[in-house]
Each structure stands twice: as C-alpha cells, then as structure tokens.
C-alpha cells in the first residue's frame, strides 16, 4: 500500500475483502450519508449528524405535503433552519474519492449496481452508470402519479400557480427526494429489491443501516448466503452480520479496497 490511511483494519482484512469481491458473481453496494461526509455534507445520525443535533424530523412530511402542496412548495423553495444549511451544502458538494473508487469498481466490472440512499447526485456526478436512488435525487422533480422525472431546471415554476403540474398526466409534481412518510416510488423500489435478490455480495458503505426498506437489501443478500462487507467510520447495527468491516473514512478506505481488487485482477 503506498501511503498509510487512517484505518483500524489490517492489510489482510483489505486483502480478504478484495478476494471476496473478485470471487462474487453479482456485487452490489448500498451507500449512505457517510459517503458524502468527505464532500462536506453532514450525516444524519452519529457524531456531527443533522438529526443528532436537531432531532429526527416529523415522519409525516409527505402527508403534510399532500394536504397543502402549494404551501409545501413555498416552504421548500425557501428552506429554513438545518435544512437551509443542508440544501446549501448539496449545491456546493463535489464527488470525493469514495465516489470515484466505486466508479472504478463498476468500470472493472466488479460492482454491478449501486443503490444509494443519498439524494446529493454525487454518484452520478462521479460517473457511476448503474445507480438506483432509493430516496430520490434532489436535482430532479417527479410527478407523484406517473413518476416521470425531470431535471429541476427543466420545469417552469410559477409561484402564482403552485404546485406545478405534470405535462404528461396532470399529476402534482414534487421534488424527487422521498419525504418522510412517502412510499418509495414503485419503479425504483422494485429495481432495488431485484438487485437484492440477485446479489451474492453487498458492500454496505457509509450507512447506519437503520432506515427501511433500504436496510432490508443487505439483509436479503445475507439471508440467501451472500456476504456483506462494511465500510464505515464506526461500528453499526449491521457490523455483526458483515464478514468484514473495514473501519475508516470512506474515501481512503474504498480507494484502498479498489486498489487491492485492481492489483489482483492484474495478477
Ligand atoms: N466515512 C465512512 N462512514 C462515515 C463517515 C465517513 N467519513 N462519516 C460518517 N460515517 C458513517 C456513520 O458512522 C453512519 O453509520 O455513515 C453513517 C451515516 O448514517 P446516517 O447519518 O444514518 O445516514 P444514512 O444511513 O444514509 O441514513 C439513511 O435516513 O434520514 C434518512 O433519508 C435519510 O437517506 C437517509 C436515511
């Protein structure tokens, strides 16, 4: 390994994890907020977490949106408090080494599909091709009826005629970001569950693995005899079910893992 990285995991653990990735037939990855911490975006739980500091938000955000979509739109166009700062960091954030390492694993045809809980678009910005955004994408708008998604800047928002309506079906348009209380859109949920059924290995990176149905995906892989490999700064609720848990910041840890996989693919 060239330079030392801040990890508590041994070279042997990295080597073993790389071996499992190379020997697996269908590797997927579930990522969470920890992937984007090194891009300047706060996590939600654990040290420095947004919910750690401000408490979990109400679980009925979607129901409140449906009750008064126009007010909800106005509220979300001028976010206040912690969500204002969060929205501003999303606009400034750029992909970090963790995102780039996962793109390389996909290019080496080791990683088949990446499922992210993050709405920051950083996996796509890094060049990841096979991405499923189970909690949506903050740069997109979605019709709640036909699920058609459009880039935010492709929809004319008229403040006197809120909420915007879908040109295709007339349905209400909202941010593609899945609200608390909102069902995961059926198209992306089905695709994620299919990946969980096909995979024999799941990398669980930068997630507390506590929010369902996303957290169910690695458990489905495990229940069919698959392997879980964790990348996290701290132990989580899923650490015990992982065959290996690589402890350290996502960027250097995933870069080191990808380097080990690359070295052995050459051999
Ligand atoms: N490198 C790797 N892991 C990190 C780093 C880092 N630099 N910093 C934090 N972590 C880990 C934390 O230890 C934690 O396990 O990332 C995880 C972040 O967990 P959460 O904040 O709970 O984020 P996530 O798992 O993505 O939350 C799931 O909850 O609030 C909802 O919709 C939101 O998509 C989010 C969902």
Short mmCIF file of C-alpha atoms and ligand atoms in Angstrom, two decimals:
data_model
loop_
_atom_site.label_atom_id
_atom_site.label_comp_id
_atom_site.label_asym_id
_atom_site.label_seq_id
_atom_site.Cartn_x
_atom_site.Cartn_y
_atom_site.Cartn_z
CA UNK A 1 0.00 0.00 0.00
CA UNK A 2 1.57 3.39 -0.91
CA UNK A 3 0.62 5.93 1.77
CA UNK A 4 -0.73 5.00 5.22
CA UNK A 5 -4.51 5.58 5.53
CA UNK A 6 -6.41 6.28 8.77
CA UNK A 7 -7.83 2.81 9.13
CA UNK A 8 -8.10 0.35 12.02
CA UNK A 9 -8.32 -2.55 9.57
CA UNK A 10 -5.32 -4.71 8.71
CA UNK A 11 -3.86 -5.21 5.22
CA UNK A 12 -5.10 -8.79 5.50
CA UNK A 13 -8.69 -7.63 6.02
CA UNK A 14 -8.45 -5.46 2.91
CA UNK A 15 -6.99 -8.39 1.00
CA UNK A 16 -9.72 -10.74 2.20
CA UNK A 17 -12.42 -8.22 1.24
CA UNK A 18 -10.87 -7.79 -2.21
CA UNK A 19 -10.80 -11.56 -2.65
CA UNK A 20 -14.50 -11.86 -1.76
CA UNK A 21 -15.36 -9.12 -4.26
CA UNK A 22 -13.39 -10.82 -7.01
CA UNK A 23 -14.89 -14.24 -6.28
CA UNK A 24 -18.51 -12.99 -6.12
CA UNK A 25 -20.78 -13.21 -9.16
CA UNK A 26 -23.08 -10.23 -8.52
CA UNK A 27 -21.74 -7.48 -6.26
CA UNK A 28 -23.95 -4.57 -5.31
CA UNK A 29 -23.30 -1.66 -2.98
CA UNK A 30 -25.63 0.22 -0.62
CA UNK A 31 -24.34 3.68 0.25
CA UNK A 32 -25.47 6.26 2.78
CA UNK A 33 -24.65 9.73 4.03
CA UNK A 34 -21.19 8.70 5.26
CA UNK A 35 -20.07 8.52 1.60
CA UNK A 36 -20.60 12.28 1.21
CA UNK A 37 -19.16 13.47 4.54
CA UNK A 38 -15.79 13.95 2.84
CA UNK A 39 -17.61 16.13 0.29
CA UNK A 40 -18.73 18.44 3.11
CA UNK A 41 -22.28 17.07 3.59
CA UNK A 42 -23.23 16.23 7.18
CA UNK A 43 -24.51 12.78 8.01
CA UNK A 44 -27.87 12.45 9.77
CA UNK A 45 -27.00 10.20 12.71
CA UNK A 46 -23.90 9.62 14.82
CA UNK A 47 -21.25 12.26 15.51
CA UNK A 48 -21.95 15.53 13.66
CA UNK A 49 -25.30 14.22 12.43
CA UNK A 50 -28.09 16.62 11.45
CA UNK A 51 -30.71 14.61 13.34
CA UNK A 52 -28.24 14.05 16.19
CA UNK A 53 -28.18 17.83 16.67
CA UNK A 54 -31.77 18.78 15.75
CA UNK A 55 -33.73 15.55 16.38
CA UNK A 56 -35.37 13.37 13.70
CA UNK A 57 -37.88 15.36 11.59
CA UNK A 58 -41.61 14.56 11.78
CA UNK A 59 -42.48 11.32 9.99
CA UNK A 60 -45.48 12.81 8.18
CA UNK A 61 -43.76 15.28 5.83
CA UNK A 62 -45.41 13.66 2.81
CA UNK A 63 -48.88 13.70 4.34
CA UNK A 64 -48.44 17.41 5.11
CA UNK A 65 -47.28 17.97 1.52
CA UNK A 66 -50.42 16.28 0.13
CA UNK A 67 -52.68 18.32 2.43
CA UNK A 68 -51.31 21.63 1.08
CA UNK A 69 -48.87 21.17 -1.83
CA UNK A 70 -48.68 24.92 -2.62
CA UNK A 71 -47.56 25.85 0.91
CA UNK A 72 -45.17 22.90 0.95
CA UNK A 73 -43.64 24.11 -2.31
CA UNK A 74 -43.22 27.64 -0.94
CA UNK A 75 -41.68 26.22 2.27
CA UNK A 76 -39.21 24.05 0.33
CA UNK A 77 -38.22 26.87 -2.03
CA UNK A 78 -37.11 28.91 1.00
CA UNK A 79 -35.84 26.25 3.44
CA UNK A 80 -35.07 27.40 6.97
CA UNK A 81 -33.05 26.08 9.90
CA UNK A 82 -30.94 22.94 9.45
CA UNK A 83 -32.48 22.09 6.05
CA UNK A 84 -31.34 25.50 4.70
CA UNK A 85 -27.70 24.73 5.51
CA UNK A 86 -28.12 21.14 4.23
CA UNK A 87 -29.54 22.38 0.90
CA UNK A 88 -26.67 24.83 0.51
CA UNK A 89 -24.03 22.13 1.10
CA UNK A 90 -25.76 19.95 -1.51
CA UNK A 91 -25.33 22.73 -4.08
CA UNK A 92 -21.61 23.13 -3.30
CA UNK A 93 -20.65 19.46 -2.89
CA UNK A 94 -18.47 17.62 -5.37
CA UNK A 95 -17.72 13.87 -5.57
CA UNK A 96 -14.89 12.63 -3.32
CA UNK A 97 -12.51 9.67 -3.54
CA UNK A 98 -15.15 7.28 -2.24
CA UNK A 99 -17.48 8.05 -5.16
CA UNK A 100 -14.57 7.72 -7.61
CA UNK A 101 -13.46 4.38 -6.12
CA UNK A 102 -16.97 2.95 -6.64
CA UNK A 103 -16.97 4.17 -10.27
CA UNK A 104 -13.68 2.29 -10.76
CA UNK A 105 -15.14 -0.88 -9.22
CA UNK A 106 -18.00 -0.58 -11.76
CA UNK A 107 -15.55 0.00 -14.64
CA UNK A 108 -13.60 -3.13 -13.57
CA UNK A 109 -16.98 -4.94 -13.87
CA UNK A 110 -16.76 -5.94 -10.20
CA UNK A 111 -19.61 -3.70 -8.99
CA UNK A 112 -22.85 -4.45 -10.90
CA UNK A 113 -25.23 -1.95 -9.31
CA UNK A 114 -25.02 0.85 -6.76
CA UNK A 115 -28.04 1.62 -4.58
CA UNK A 116 -27.75 4.92 -2.76
CA UNK A 117 -29.83 6.49 -0.02
CA UNK A 118 -28.18 9.83 -0.79
CA UNK A 119 -30.09 12.48 -2.73
CA UNK A 120 -26.97 14.57 -3.49
CA UNK A 121 -26.43 13.26 -7.06
CA UNK A 122 -22.71 12.76 -6.29
CA UNK A 123 -22.56 9.16 -7.55
CA UNK A 124 -23.93 10.24 -10.93
CA UNK A 125 -21.67 13.32 -10.95
CA UNK A 126 -18.70 11.00 -10.32
CA UNK A 127 -19.66 8.93 -13.41
CA UNK A 128 -21.43 5.93 -11.85
CA UNK A 129 -23.65 4.39 -14.53
CA UNK A 130 -25.77 1.76 -12.76
CA UNK A 131 -27.26 3.78 -9.91
CA UNK A 132 -30.57 3.32 -8.12
CA UNK A 133 -31.53 6.29 -5.95
CA UNK A 134 -33.88 4.70 -3.41
CA UNK A 135 -34.53 8.02 -1.62
CA UNK A 136 -34.61 10.06 -4.83
CA UNK A 137 -32.39 12.76 -6.24
CA UNK A 138 -32.58 16.40 -5.08
CA UNK A 139 -31.68 17.69 -8.57
CA UNK A 140 -34.83 16.10 -10.05
CA UNK A 141 -38.58 16.70 -9.87
CA UNK A 142 -41.05 13.80 -10.02
CA UNK A 143 -44.74 13.51 -10.83
CA UNK A 144 -46.37 11.69 -7.89
CA UNK A 145 -48.82 9.93 -10.26
CA UNK A 146 -46.90 8.79 -13.36
CA UNK A 147 -43.43 9.03 -11.69
CA UNK A 148 -42.00 10.91 -14.68
CA UNK A 149 -38.77 12.61 -13.53
CA UNK A 150 -37.31 15.83 -14.95
CA UNK A 151 -34.29 17.95 -14.04
CA UNK A 152 -35.35 20.68 -11.61
CA UNK A 153 -34.30 23.40 -14.07
CA UNK A 154 -36.44 21.91 -16.86
CA UNK A 155 -39.72 22.80 -15.14
CA UNK A 156 -41.04 26.38 -15.12
CA UNK A 157 -42.12 27.12 -11.51
CA UNK A 158 -44.87 29.75 -11.41
CA UNK A 159 -45.20 31.00 -7.83
CA UNK A 160 -48.79 32.02 -8.60
CA UNK A 161 -49.71 28.54 -9.78
CA UNK A 162 -48.31 26.07 -7.28
CA UNK A 163 -47.88 23.14 -7.24
CA UNK A 164 -46.52 22.61 -10.77
CA UNK A 165 -48.44 20.01 -12.75
CA UNK A 166 -47.11 17.15 -14.90
CA UNK A 167 -47.34 17.89 -18.64
CA UNK A 168 -47.84 14.18 -19.31
CA UNK A 169 -50.64 13.28 -16.89
CA UNK A 170 -51.55 16.44 -14.98
CA UNK A 171 -50.38 14.99 -11.67
CA UNK A 172 -48.76 17.02 -8.90
CA UNK A 173 -45.02 17.49 -9.30
CA UNK A 174 -42.73 17.45 -6.26
CA UNK A 175 -39.02 17.09 -5.54
CA UNK A 176 -37.78 13.59 -6.38
CA UNK A 177 -36.37 13.48 -2.84
CA UNK A 178 -38.50 10.96 -0.93
CA UNK A 179 -40.16 12.72 2.01
CA UNK A 180 -40.59 11.12 5.43
CA UNK A 181 -43.85 9.18 5.23
CA UNK A 182 -43.68 8.95 1.43
CA UNK A 183 -43.69 5.47 -0.11
CA UNK A 184 -40.54 4.71 -2.11
CA UNK A 185 -41.57 5.15 -5.80
CA UNK A 186 -42.54 1.68 -7.03
CA UNK A 187 -40.22 1.69 -10.07
CA UNK A 188 -37.02 2.27 -8.10
CA UNK A 189 -38.15 0.07 -5.17
CA UNK A 190 -38.76 -2.92 -7.47
CA UNK A 191 -35.38 -2.44 -9.14
CA UNK A 192 -33.62 -2.27 -5.75
CA UNK A 193 -35.34 -5.39 -4.44
CA UNK A 194 -34.46 -7.28 -7.62
CA UNK A 195 -30.81 -6.36 -7.11
CA UNK A 196 -31.01 -7.61 -3.52
CA UNK A 197 -32.38 -10.93 -4.82
CA UNK A 198 -29.64 -11.33 -7.45
CA UNK A 199 -26.62 -10.27 -5.39
CA UNK A 200 -24.25 -12.67 -3.63
CA UNK A 201 -22.25 -9.83 -2.11
CA UNK A 202 -23.21 -6.37 -0.84
CA UNK A 203 -20.81 -3.61 0.15
CA UNK A 204 -22.53 -1.55 2.88
CA UNK A 205 -20.75 1.80 2.86
CA UNK A 206 -21.31 4.91 4.97
CA UNK A 207 -24.74 3.97 6.24
CA UNK A 208 -26.17 3.37 9.70
CA UNK A 209 -28.30 0.67 8.03
CA UNK A 210 -31.29 1.64 10.18
CA UNK A 211 -33.78 3.01 7.63
CA UNK A 212 -36.08 0.58 5.79
CA UNK A 213 -36.69 -0.62 3.14
CA UNK A 214 -33.10 0.30 2.12
CA UNK A 215 -31.61 -1.51 5.13
CA UNK A 216 -33.51 -4.67 4.12
CA UNK A 217 -31.45 -5.06 0.93
CA UNK A 218 -28.18 -6.23 2.56
CA UNK A 219 -30.21 -8.45 4.91
CA UNK A 220 -31.84 -10.12 1.87
CA UNK A 221 -28.38 -10.79 0.42
CA UNK A 222 -27.25 -12.24 3.77
CA UNK A 223 -30.37 -14.41 4.13
CA UNK A 224 -29.53 -16.16 0.84
CA UNK A 225 -25.98 -16.93 1.96
CA UNK A 226 -24.35 -13.83 0.46
CA UNK A 227 -21.51 -11.83 2.01
CA UNK A 228 -21.69 -8.32 3.48
CA UNK A 229 -18.60 -6.10 3.50
CA UNK A 230 -18.93 -2.92 5.55
CA UNK A 231 -17.05 0.36 5.06
CA UNK A 232 -17.75 2.71 7.96
CA UNK A 233 -16.00 5.08 10.34
CA UNK A 234 -17.76 3.42 13.31
CA UNK A 235 -19.45 0.11 14.12
CA UNK A 236 -23.13 -0.04 13.13
CA UNK A 237 -26.15 -2.29 13.73
CA UNK A 238 -25.10 -4.39 10.73
CA UNK A 239 -21.39 -4.75 11.64
CA UNK A 240 -22.00 -8.12 13.32
CA UNK A 241 -23.58 -9.52 10.13
CA UNK A 242 -20.65 -8.44 7.95
CA UNK A 243 -17.95 -10.94 7.05
CA UNK A 244 -15.52 -7.99 7.09
CA UNK A 245 -15.99 -4.44 8.40
CA UNK A 246 -13.34 -2.04 7.07
CA UNK A 247 -13.06 0.71 9.64
CA UNK A 248 -12.11 4.20 8.41
CA UNK A 249 -13.26 7.20 6.35
CA UNK A 250 -14.99 6.13 3.16
CA UNK A 251 -12.68 7.83 0.65
CA UNK A 252 -9.29 6.35 1.62
CA UNK A 253 -10.85 3.04 2.70
CA UNK A 254 -12.72 2.45 -0.58
CA UNK A 255 -9.69 3.67 -2.54
CA UNK A 256 -7.51 1.11 -0.73
CA UNK A 257 -10.06 -1.69 -1.31
CA UNK A 258 -10.35 -0.82 -5.00
CA UNK A 259 -6.56 -0.79 -5.33
CA UNK A 260 -6.37 -4.30 -3.85
CA UNK A 261 -9.07 -5.52 -6.25
CA UNK A 262 -7.27 -3.91 -9.20
CA UNK A 263 -3.92 -5.46 -8.20
CA UNK A 264 -5.38 -8.93 -8.14
CA UNK A 265 -7.30 -8.55 -11.36
CA UNK A 266 -3.93 -7.83 -12.99
CA UNK A 267 -2.27 -10.86 -11.40
N1 LIG B 1 -16.70 7.62 6.23
C1 LIG B 1 -17.45 6.50 6.34
N2 LIG B 1 -18.57 6.40 7.11
C2 LIG B 1 -18.93 7.52 7.76
C3 LIG B 1 -18.20 8.74 7.69
C4 LIG B 1 -17.04 8.75 6.88
N3 LIG B 1 -16.28 9.86 6.74
N4 LIG B 1 -18.83 9.66 8.47
C5 LIG B 1 -19.91 9.05 8.99
N5 LIG B 1 -19.97 7.77 8.58
C6 LIG B 1 -20.99 6.75 8.86
C7 LIG B 1 -21.61 6.84 10.23
O1 LIG B 1 -20.88 6.05 11.15
C8 LIG B 1 -23.00 6.26 9.98
O2 LIG B 1 -23.00 4.86 10.16
O3 LIG B 1 -22.03 6.98 7.94
C9 LIG B 1 -23.28 6.56 8.51
C10 LIG B 1 -24.29 7.67 8.29
O4 LIG B 1 -25.52 7.20 8.81
P1 LIG B 1 -26.81 8.14 8.67
O5 LIG B 1 -26.44 9.53 9.02
O6 LIG B 1 -27.90 7.44 9.40
O7 LIG B 1 -27.10 8.16 7.12
P2 LIG B 1 -27.87 7.06 6.28
O8 LIG B 1 -27.57 5.69 6.77
O9 LIG B 1 -27.61 7.36 4.86
O10 LIG B 1 -29.41 7.41 6.61
C11 LIG B 1 -30.40 6.74 5.87
O11 LIG B 1 -32.04 8.26 6.80
O12 LIG B 1 -32.76 10.37 7.39
C12 LIG B 1 -32.80 9.40 6.42
O13 LIG B 1 -33.26 9.85 4.19
C13 LIG B 1 -32.24 9.91 5.13
O14 LIG B 1 -31.17 8.62 3.39
C14 LIG B 1 -31.14 8.92 4.79
C15 LIG B 1 -31.53 7.71 5.60
#
